[in-house]
Each structure stands twice: as C-alpha cells, then as structure tokens.
PDB file of C-alpha atoms in Angstrom:
ATOM      1  CA  MET I   1     -50.217  -9.599 -13.276  1.00  0.00           C
ATOM      2  CA  ARG I   2     -49.092  -8.367  -9.870  1.00  0.00           C
ATOM      3  CA  ALA I   3     -46.604 -10.563  -8.012  1.00  0.00           C
ATOM      4  CA  SER I   4     -47.880 -12.280  -4.894  1.00  0.00           C
ATOM      5  CA  ARG I   5     -46.606 -10.807  -1.588  1.00  0.00           C
ATOM      6  CA  ALA I   6     -47.118 -14.085   0.274  1.00  0.00           C
ATOM      7  CA  ALA I   7     -44.057 -15.720   1.744  1.00  0.00           C
ATOM      8  CA  ARG I   8     -42.596 -18.519  -0.359  1.00  0.00           C
ATOM      9  CA  ARG I   9     -42.815 -21.973   1.183  1.00  0.00           C
ATOM     10  CA  ARG I  10     -40.303 -24.809   1.305  1.00  0.00           C
ATOM     11  CA  GLU I  11     -41.396 -28.374   0.546  1.00  0.00           C
ATOM     12  CA  ASP I  12     -41.831 -29.008   4.290  1.00  0.00           C
ATOM     13  CA  GLY I  13     -44.263 -26.121   4.497  1.00  0.00           C
ATOM     14  CA  THR I  14     -42.018 -23.726   6.403  1.00  0.00           C
ATOM     15  CA  ALA I  15     -41.547 -20.213   5.080  1.00  0.00           C
ATOM     16  CA  GLU I  16     -38.351 -19.345   3.184  1.00  0.00           C
ATOM     17  CA  PRO I  17     -36.557 -16.297   4.512  1.00  0.00           C
ATOM     18  CA  ALA I  18     -37.032 -13.179   2.409  1.00  0.00           C
ATOM     19  CA  PRO I  19     -34.074 -12.252   0.189  1.00  0.00           C
ATOM     20  CA  ARG I  20     -31.727  -9.949   2.069  1.00  0.00           C
ATOM     21  CA  GLU I  21     -31.580  -6.446   0.689  1.00  0.00           C
ATOM     22  CA  GLU I  22     -27.999  -5.254   0.241  1.00  0.00           C
ATOM     23  CA  ASN I  23     -27.198  -2.028   2.002  1.00  0.00           C
ATOM     24  CA  ALA I  24     -25.320   0.891   0.526  1.00  0.00           C
ATOM     25  CA  GLY I  25     -22.192   0.116   2.520  1.00  0.00           C
ATOM     26  CA  GLU I  26     -21.869  -3.314   0.924  1.00  0.00           C
ATOM     27  CA  THR I  27     -22.249  -1.887  -2.572  1.00  0.00           C
ATOM     28  CA  ARG I  28     -19.635   0.761  -1.835  1.00  0.00           C
ATOM     29  CA  ALA I  29     -17.165  -1.806  -0.488  1.00  0.00           C
ATOM     30  CA  ARG I  30     -17.686  -4.060  -3.505  1.00  0.00           C
ATOM     31  CA  LEU I  31     -17.081  -1.176  -5.909  1.00  0.00           C
ATOM     32  CA  ILE I  32     -13.791  -0.382  -4.147  1.00  0.00           C
ATOM     33  CA  SER I  33     -12.714  -4.035  -4.213  1.00  0.00           C
ATOM     34  CA  VAL I  34     -13.502  -4.511  -7.900  1.00  0.00           C
ATOM     35  CA  ALA I  35     -11.956  -1.174  -8.874  1.00  0.00           C
ATOM     36  CA  THR I  36      -8.768  -1.999  -6.949  1.00  0.00           C
ATOM     37  CA  ARG I  37      -8.228  -5.156  -8.981  1.00  0.00           C
ATOM     38  CA  LEU I  38      -9.177  -3.608 -12.321  1.00  0.00           C
ATOM     39  CA  PHE I  39      -7.013  -0.500 -11.855  1.00  0.00           C
ATOM     40  CA  ALA I  40      -4.055  -2.674 -10.838  1.00  0.00           C
ATOM     41  CA  GLU I  41      -4.517  -4.953 -13.853  1.00  0.00           C
ATOM     42  CA  HIS I  42      -5.356  -2.384 -16.549  1.00  0.00           C
ATOM     43  CA  GLY I  43      -4.262   1.018 -15.270  1.00  0.00           C
ATOM     44  CA  PHE I  44      -6.415   3.974 -14.359  1.00  0.00           C
ATOM     45  CA  ASP I  45      -7.169   4.997 -17.934  1.00  0.00           C
ATOM     46  CA  GLY I  46      -7.761   1.427 -19.097  1.00  0.00           C
ATOM     47  CA  VAL I  47     -10.781   0.955 -16.851  1.00  0.00           C
ATOM     48  CA  SER I  48     -14.144   2.560 -17.524  1.00  0.00           C
ATOM     49  CA  VAL I  49     -16.934   3.260 -15.078  1.00  0.00           C
ATOM     50  CA  ARG I  50     -19.062   0.769 -16.989  1.00  0.00           C
ATOM     51  CA  MET I  51     -16.448  -1.986 -16.544  1.00  0.00           C
ATOM     52  CA  ILE I  52     -16.354  -1.426 -12.800  1.00  0.00           C
ATOM     53  CA  THR I  53     -20.101  -1.341 -12.268  1.00  0.00           C
ATOM     54  CA  ARG I  54     -20.657  -4.363 -14.508  1.00  0.00           C
ATOM     55  CA  GLU I  55     -18.153  -6.527 -12.585  1.00  0.00           C
ATOM     56  CA  ALA I  56     -19.435  -5.201  -9.259  1.00  0.00           C
ATOM     57  CA  ASN I  57     -23.028  -5.953 -10.293  1.00  0.00           C
ATOM     58  CA  ALA I  58     -23.974  -2.371  -9.476  1.00  0.00           C
ATOM     59  CA  ASN I  59     -26.037   0.335 -11.108  1.00  0.00           C
ATOM     60  CA  LEU I  60     -24.170   2.471 -13.651  1.00  0.00           C
ATOM     61  CA  GLY I  61     -24.755   5.542 -11.501  1.00  0.00           C
ATOM     62  CA  ALA I  62     -23.410   3.880  -8.336  1.00  0.00           C
ATOM     63  CA  ILE I  63     -19.914   5.339  -8.663  1.00  0.00           C
ATOM     64  CA  ASN I  64     -21.177   8.912  -8.880  1.00  0.00           C
ATOM     65  CA  TYR I  65     -23.579   8.216  -6.018  1.00  0.00           C
ATOM     66  CA  HIS I  66     -20.946   6.803  -3.660  1.00  0.00           C
ATOM     67  CA  PHE I  67     -17.769   8.624  -4.751  1.00  0.00           C
ATOM     68  CA  GLY I  68     -18.808  11.622  -6.835  1.00  0.00           C
ATOM     69  CA  SER I  69     -16.688  10.592  -9.830  1.00  0.00           C
ATOM     70  CA  LYS I  70     -14.181   8.049 -11.087  1.00  0.00           C
ATOM     71  CA  GLU I  71     -11.408  10.185  -9.575  1.00  0.00           C
ATOM     72  CA  GLY I  72     -13.192  10.023  -6.250  1.00  0.00           C
ATOM     73  CA  LEU I  73     -13.249   6.233  -6.528  1.00  0.00           C
ATOM     74  CA  ILE I  74      -9.500   6.135  -7.298  1.00  0.00           C
ATOM     75  CA  ARG I  75      -8.929   8.254  -4.204  1.00  0.00           C
ATOM     76  CA  GLU I  76     -10.915   5.824  -2.044  1.00  0.00           C
ATOM     77  CA  VAL I  77      -9.079   2.836  -3.511  1.00  0.00           C
ATOM     78  CA  PHE I  78      -5.769   4.353  -2.405  1.00  0.00           C
ATOM     79  CA  HIS I  79      -7.110   5.269   1.015  1.00  0.00           C
ATOM     80  CA  SER I  80      -8.541   1.779   1.582  1.00  0.00           C
ATOM     81  CA  LEU I  81      -5.154   0.170   0.873  1.00  0.00           C
ATOM     82  CA  ALA I  82      -2.727   2.734   2.280  1.00  0.00           C
ATOM     83  CA  ARG I  83      -4.374   3.720   5.540  1.00  0.00           C
ATOM     84  CA  PRO I  84      -4.317   0.312   7.269  1.00  0.00           C
ATOM     85  CA  VAL I  85      -0.576  -0.037   6.564  1.00  0.00           C
ATOM     86  CA  ASN I  86       0.249   3.502   7.569  1.00  0.00           C
ATOM     87  CA  GLU I  87      -1.748   3.197  10.765  1.00  0.00           C
ATOM     88  CA  VAL I  88       0.380   0.189  11.754  1.00  0.00           C
ATOM     89  CA  ARG I  89       3.594   2.011  10.810  1.00  0.00           C
ATOM     90  CA  LEU I  90       2.757   5.072  12.864  1.00  0.00           C
ATOM     91  CA  SER I  91       1.415   3.009  15.748  1.00  0.00           C
ATOM     92  CA  GLU I  92       4.661   1.023  15.947  1.00  0.00           C
ATOM     93  CA  LEU I  93       6.715   4.224  15.793  1.00  0.00           C
ATOM     94  CA  ASP I  94       4.547   5.830  18.499  1.00  0.00           C
ATOM     95  CA  ARG I  95       4.977   2.805  20.738  1.00  0.00           C
ATOM     96  CA  TYR I  96       8.745   2.741  20.274  1.00  0.00           C
ATOM     97  CA  GLU I  97       9.119   6.489  20.890  1.00  0.00           C
ATOM     98  CA  ARG I  98       7.138   6.164  24.132  1.00  0.00           C
ATOM     99  CA  GLU I  99       9.347   3.246  25.137  1.00  0.00           C
ATOM    100  CA  ALA I 100      12.533   5.183  24.366  1.00  0.00           C
ATOM    101  CA  GLY I 101      11.407   8.316  26.187  1.00  0.00           C
ATOM    102  CA  THR I 102      13.923  11.128  25.770  1.00  0.00           C
ATOM    103  CA  GLY I 103      16.773   8.776  24.881  1.00  0.00           C
ATOM    104  CA  GLN I 104      18.287   8.287  21.453  1.00  0.00           C
ATOM    105  CA  LEU I 105      16.321   6.017  19.138  1.00  0.00           C
ATOM    106  CA  GLN I 106      17.833   2.888  17.624  1.00  0.00           C
ATOM    107  CA  LEU I 107      17.926   3.257  13.852  1.00  0.00           C
ATOM    108  CA  GLU I 108      17.141  -0.405  13.278  1.00  0.00           C
ATOM    109  CA  ARG I 109      13.895  -0.153  15.273  1.00  0.00           C
ATOM    110  CA  VAL I 110      12.805   2.936  13.332  1.00  0.00           C
ATOM    111  CA  VAL I 111      13.511   1.236  10.009  1.00  0.00           C
ATOM    112  CA  HIS I 112      11.650  -1.886  11.098  1.00  0.00           C
ATOM    113  CA  ALA I 113       8.542   0.170  11.914  1.00  0.00           C
ATOM    114  CA  LEU I 114       8.742   1.751   8.465  1.00  0.00           C
ATOM    115  CA  VAL I 115       9.262  -1.285   6.229  1.00  0.00           C
ATOM    116  CA  ALA I 116       7.922  -4.367   8.051  1.00  0.00           C
ATOM    117  CA  PRO I 117       4.182  -3.511   7.906  1.00  0.00           C
ATOM    118  CA  THR I 118       4.344  -2.912   4.152  1.00  0.00           C
ATOM    119  CA  ILE I 119       6.156  -6.179   3.412  1.00  0.00           C
ATOM    120  CA  ARG I 120       3.810  -8.192   5.617  1.00  0.00           C
ATOM    121  CA  PHE I 121       0.784  -6.543   4.024  1.00  0.00           C
ATOM    122  CA  ALA I 122       2.071  -7.262   0.503  1.00  0.00           C
ATOM    123  CA  ALA I 123       2.856 -10.876   1.430  1.00  0.00           C
ATOM    124  CA  ASP I 124      -0.537 -11.620   3.000  1.00  0.00           C
ATOM    125  CA  PRO I 125      -2.492 -13.731   0.468  1.00  0.00           C
ATOM    126  CA  THR I 126      -5.791 -12.905   2.170  1.00  0.00           C
ATOM    127  CA  ARG I 127      -5.438  -9.186   1.405  1.00  0.00           C
ATOM    128  CA  ASP I 128      -4.841  -6.987  -1.639  1.00  0.00           C
ATOM    129  CA  GLY I 129      -1.567  -5.551  -0.351  1.00  0.00           C
ATOM    130  CA  PHE I 130       0.456  -6.143  -3.487  1.00  0.00           C
ATOM    131  CA  TYR I 131      -2.106  -4.098  -5.418  1.00  0.00           C
ATOM    132  CA  LEU I 132      -1.150  -1.049  -3.348  1.00  0.00           C
ATOM    133  CA  LEU I 133       2.470  -1.202  -4.484  1.00  0.00           C
ATOM    134  CA  ARG I 134       1.434  -1.742  -8.103  1.00  0.00           C
ATOM    135  CA  LEU I 135      -0.895   1.263  -7.959  1.00  0.00           C
ATOM    136  CA  ILE I 136       1.786   3.449  -6.387  1.00  0.00           C
ATOM    137  CA  VAL I 137       4.147   2.540  -9.241  1.00  0.00           C
ATOM    138  CA  LEU I 138       1.386   3.341 -11.745  1.00  0.00           C
ATOM    139  CA  ALA I 139       0.774   6.676 -10.054  1.00  0.00           C
ATOM    140  CA  ARG I 140       4.490   7.495 -10.361  1.00  0.00           C
ATOM    141  CA  THR I 141       5.027   6.317 -13.933  1.00  0.00           C
ATOM    142  CA  LEU I 142       1.695   7.532 -15.325  1.00  0.00           C
ATOM    143  CA  PRO I 143       1.036  10.601 -13.177  1.00  0.00           C
ATOM    144  CA  ARG I 144      -2.375  12.211 -13.072  1.00  0.00           C
ATOM    145  CA  PRO I 145      -2.639  15.753 -11.700  1.00  0.00           C
ATOM    146  CA  PHE I 146      -4.965  14.893  -8.824  1.00  0.00           C
ATOM    147  CA  MET I 147      -2.789  11.952  -7.721  1.00  0.00           C
ATOM    148  CA  THR I 148      -0.333  14.336  -6.069  1.00  0.00           C
ATOM    149  CA  SER I 149      -2.973  15.258  -3.507  1.00  0.00           C
ATOM    150  CA  VAL I 150      -4.048  11.628  -3.083  1.00  0.00           C
ATOM    151  CA  ILE I 151      -0.496  10.502  -2.304  1.00  0.00           C
ATOM    152  CA  ALA I 152       0.009  13.519  -0.040  1.00  0.00           C
ATOM    153  CA  GLU I 153      -3.089  12.710   2.021  1.00  0.00           C
ATOM    154  CA  ASP I 154      -1.831   9.230   2.856  1.00  0.00           C
ATOM    155  CA  TYR I 155       1.947   9.571   2.870  1.00  0.00           C
ATOM    156  CA  ASP I 156       3.069  13.094   3.815  1.00  0.00           C
ATOM    157  CA  VAL I 157       2.563  12.500   7.528  1.00  0.00           C
ATOM    158  CA  VAL I 158       4.500   9.208   7.274  1.00  0.00           C
ATOM    159  CA  PHE I 159       7.399  11.014   5.595  1.00  0.00           C
ATOM    160  CA  HIS I 160       7.607  13.754   8.213  1.00  0.00           C
ATOM    161  CA  ARG I 161       7.272  11.396  11.199  1.00  0.00           C
ATOM    162  CA  PHE I 162       9.904   8.954   9.997  1.00  0.00           C
ATOM    163  CA  VAL I 163      12.380  11.543   8.738  1.00  0.00           C
ATOM    164  CA  ALA I 164      12.211  13.161  12.175  1.00  0.00           C
ATOM    165  CA  ALA I 165      12.761   9.762  13.810  1.00  0.00           C
ATOM    166  CA  ILE I 166      15.683   9.007  11.497  1.00  0.00           C
ATOM    167  CA  CYS I 167      17.302  12.328  12.407  1.00  0.00           C
ATOM    168  CA  ARG I 168      16.860  11.498  16.070  1.00  0.00           C
ATOM    169  CA  ALA I 169      18.320   7.997  15.639  1.00  0.00           C
ATOM    170  CA  ALA I 170      21.145   9.143  13.359  1.00  0.00           C
ATOM    171  CA  PRO I 171      22.103  12.637  14.544  1.00  0.00           C
ATOM    172  CA  HIS I 172      25.092  12.710  12.175  1.00  0.00           C
ATOM    173  CA  LEU I 173      22.621  13.121   9.294  1.00  0.00           C
ATOM    174  CA  THR I 174      21.229  16.472   8.241  1.00  0.00           C
ATOM    175  CA  ARG I 175      17.521  16.683   7.492  1.00  0.00           C
ATOM    176  CA  GLU I 176      18.401  16.864   3.798  1.00  0.00           C
ATOM    177  CA  GLN I 177      20.412  13.646   4.005  1.00  0.00           C
ATOM    178  CA  ALA I 178      17.732  11.899   6.045  1.00  0.00           C
ATOM    179  CA  SER I 179      15.086  12.944   3.505  1.00  0.00           C
ATOM    180  CA  TRP I 180      17.108  11.642   0.546  1.00  0.00           C
ATOM    181  CA  ARG I 181      17.777   8.349   2.280  1.00  0.00           C
ATOM    182  CA  TYR I 182      14.138   7.960   3.283  1.00  0.00           C
ATOM    183  CA  SER I 183      13.250   8.322  -0.396  1.00  0.00           C
ATOM    184  CA  PHE I 184      15.842   5.701  -1.380  1.00  0.00           C
ATOM    185  CA  THR I 185      14.388   3.407   1.271  1.00  0.00           C
ATOM    186  CA  ILE I 186      10.935   3.678  -0.270  1.00  0.00           C
ATOM    187  CA  GLY I 187      12.416   2.729  -3.645  1.00  0.00           C
ATOM    188  CA  ALA I 188      13.949  -0.407  -2.134  1.00  0.00           C
ATOM    189  CA  LEU I 189      10.686  -1.166  -0.333  1.00  0.00           C
ATOM    190  CA  LEU I 190       8.660  -0.945  -3.548  1.00  0.00           C
ATOM    191  CA  HIS I 191      11.118  -3.282  -5.268  1.00  0.00           C
ATOM    192  CA  VAL I 192      10.996  -5.868  -2.495  1.00  0.00           C
ATOM    193  CA  ALA I 193       7.201  -5.725  -2.208  1.00  0.00           C
ATOM    194  CA  GLY I 194       7.081  -6.476  -5.935  1.00  0.00           C
ATOM    195  CA  PHE I 195       8.323  -9.993  -5.148  1.00  0.00           C
ATOM    196  CA  PHE I 196       4.760 -10.798  -4.054  1.00  0.00           C
ATOM    197  CA  ASP I 197       3.272  -9.570  -7.329  1.00  0.00           C
ATOM    198  CA  GLY I 198       4.741 -12.301  -9.504  1.00  0.00           C
ATOM    199  CA  TYR I 199       8.267 -10.850  -9.774  1.00  0.00           C
ATOM    200  CA  ASP I 200      10.119 -13.827  -8.340  1.00  0.00           C
ATOM    201  CA  ARG I 201      13.446 -13.423 -10.164  1.00  0.00           C
ATOM    202  CA  ILE I 202      15.540 -13.555  -6.997  1.00  0.00           C
ATOM    203  CA  ARG I 203      14.355 -17.092  -6.193  1.00  0.00           C
ATOM    204  CA  ARG I 204      15.185 -18.294  -9.712  1.00  0.00           C
ATOM    205  CA  LEU I 205      18.619 -16.686  -9.792  1.00  0.00           C
ATOM    206  CA  THR I 206      19.580 -18.199  -6.432  1.00  0.00           C
ATOM    207  CA  ASP I 207      18.038 -21.632  -7.112  1.00  0.00           C
ATOM    208  CA  GLY I 208      15.648 -21.071  -4.221  1.00  0.00           C
ATOM    209  CA  LEU I 209      18.281 -19.929  -1.744  1.00  0.00           C
ATOM    210  CA  CYS I 210      16.485 -16.587  -1.417  1.00  0.00           C
ATOM    211  CA  ASP I 211      12.995 -17.692  -0.451  1.00  0.00           C
ATOM    212  CA  ILE I 212      10.407 -14.909  -0.545  1.00  0.00           C
ATOM    213  CA  ASP I 213       7.998 -17.130   1.372  1.00  0.00           C
ATOM    214  CA  ASP I 214      10.194 -16.614   4.438  1.00  0.00           C
ATOM    215  CA  VAL I 215       8.695 -13.187   4.996  1.00  0.00           C
ATOM    216  CA  GLU I 216      10.329 -12.439   8.339  1.00  0.00           C
ATOM    217  CA  ASN I 217      13.796 -13.241   6.978  1.00  0.00           C
ATOM    218  CA  LEU I 218      13.071 -10.947   4.042  1.00  0.00           C
ATOM    219  CA  VAL I 219      12.020  -8.189   6.446  1.00  0.00           C
ATOM    220  CA  ASN I 220      15.202  -8.650   8.481  1.00  0.00           C
ATOM    221  CA  GLU I 221      17.434  -8.506   5.404  1.00  0.00           C
ATOM    222  CA  LEU I 222      15.748  -5.335   4.164  1.00  0.00           C
ATOM    223  CA  VAL I 223      15.991  -3.734   7.610  1.00  0.00           C
ATOM    224  CA  ALA I 224      19.717  -4.552   7.767  1.00  0.00           C
ATOM    225  CA  PHE I 225      20.285  -3.152   4.268  1.00  0.00           C
ATOM    226  CA  VAL I 226      18.398   0.086   4.902  1.00  0.00           C
ATOM    227  CA  THR I 227      19.928   0.575   8.354  1.00  0.00           C
ATOM    228  CA  ALA I 228      23.425   0.298   6.877  1.00  0.00           C
ATOM    229  CA  GLY I 229      22.570   2.884   4.231  1.00  0.00           C
ATOM    230  CA  LEU I 230      21.145   5.295   6.769  1.00  0.00           C
ATOM    231  CA  SER I 231      24.122   4.803   9.079  1.00  0.00           C
ATOM    232  CA  GLY I 232      26.653   5.921   6.490  1.00  0.00           C
ATOM    233  CA  GLY I 233      28.358   9.285   6.615  1.00  0.00           C
ATOM    234  CA  ALA I 234      27.951  12.218   4.253  1.00  0.00           C
ATOM    235  CA  ALA I 235      28.187  11.512   0.552  1.00  0.00           C
ATOM    236  CA  GLY I 236      31.630  12.088  -0.919  1.00  0.00           C
ATOM    237  CA  LYS I 237      32.187  14.551  -3.747  1.00  0.00           C
ATOM    238  CA  PRO I 238      33.243  12.937  -7.052  1.00  0.00           C
ATOM    239  CA  ASP I 239      36.451  14.087  -8.704  1.00  0.00           C
ATOM    240  CA  GLN I 240      35.223  16.557 -11.322  1.00  0.00           C
ATOM    241  CA  LYS I 241      38.300  15.917 -13.505  1.00  0.00           C
ATOM    242  CA  GLY I 242      37.850  12.162 -13.461  1.00  0.00           C
ATOM    243  CA  GLU I 243      41.259  11.706 -11.867  1.00  0.00           C
ATOM    244  CA  GLY I 244      40.137  10.130  -8.603  1.00  0.00           C
ATOM    245  CA  THR I 245      41.089   6.697  -7.454  1.00  0.00           C
ATOM    246  CA  PRO I 246      38.991   4.132  -9.368  1.00  0.00           C
TER     247      PRO I 246
END
C-alpha cells in the first residue's frame, strides 16, 4: 500500500512540520566528528569504515562519497583539528610582527604565540582539542606513509614561520639551533597538552599544587620554560674521554 502524502496532524488539528532532510554537509561533519573520536580511542588501524558509518548513522558508502577513502577521511580529521589552532598561531604571530615593525622581536612573545593556542585548545572542554595531540602522537609512533604529507600540509608553514621568528628574536642562534629547539619545544608542548587527556600525574605528585585547571598559569610556565631554553647559548661539546668535570 502506498504511503499517504498528506501532512500529519497534531491532536489540535494543526499540521506537523515535515521531517527535515539532512544535507550532505551535516553528514560529512558528523563523519569527521565520529571518526576523530574513534581514531583517537582505537588508532587508525583499529577502526573500520563500517564502525565509523554505523556510529555516524550514515550509509556505508558515505566515506567514499565524501572523502574518497578512509585515508581521505583521516586527512580531513587532521585538517579539521589542526587548522583552527594553526590559524590562531599564525594570526597572533602576524599581529605581533606588524606591531614590532623592523625592530627585534621579543622571544617570549613569539613563544607565547606558538604554544598558547594549542594549550587553550586542548584545555577547552567544549572542543576536541586533546584528540589532536593524541592523533599526532599516534601518527609519530605508528607512522603511515601518507601521514608525512598530511602533517606537512598543516605544520610545515608553522615550522618555517616560527623558526624564522625565533632567529629574529634570538639572533645568537643559527638556523640549525633554532630548528632543533623548535622541535624540542613541540615535544614539551605535546607533553603538557597531554595533561588534558587524562594524564594528570603532576597534580597527584604535587598534592594539587600544580593545578592544570589554571590554564593561563600553565601557559605562562611553559612559555617561561621554552623561552629560557631558546635563550641559551650554543650547546657545549662533551668530553670524548669522559674526563670532564662532572
């Protein structure tokens, strides 16, 4: 029997609104959101296309339709998390460089533009920021060939902009030294951002003295730590014979 096309009526006789048809953009966004959580919880290889589409209440072919493949979906997951943070980082650096004009940059301001947006993003309970750091760690520890290009698309420009700014703020550093220290900074940043992913050891060890809920204090401490490391001189050469002063 064919279904009636007449509008359904409420008890008071008024017509019920027709069910809203979901558009493709909403399905795409839901697939990215569900995949973000599942990849972060189970790893890239531990999540099947069927798992994602089932939890997203989408057709099995939706991932190929919207992203071309599972790898295409992984790429979009990274872009959706990384780009908002990187846009803030680069915007803050742009604003500070315009403010400074041709003068020397302050290292602390450069470092703040680099690390503060990531920490705030990871700490925001209304967003999935801590998933980004977890996925970056997964990408590093369980590398997939195509992930090199994914990371490059979102982070190469950040590296080059901030290394150049570090060299300008700390002219005693060579580009090699600035590049090494930028990399060390990212390692510290990933560790600190992990505090918002259930790794709350620092609060336990200090009996609550180090409170990760005080996000701005955490940002300031990390900025001070990184700035001190970047401000240091050239690395010393160890005594090859082991006879140096202990």
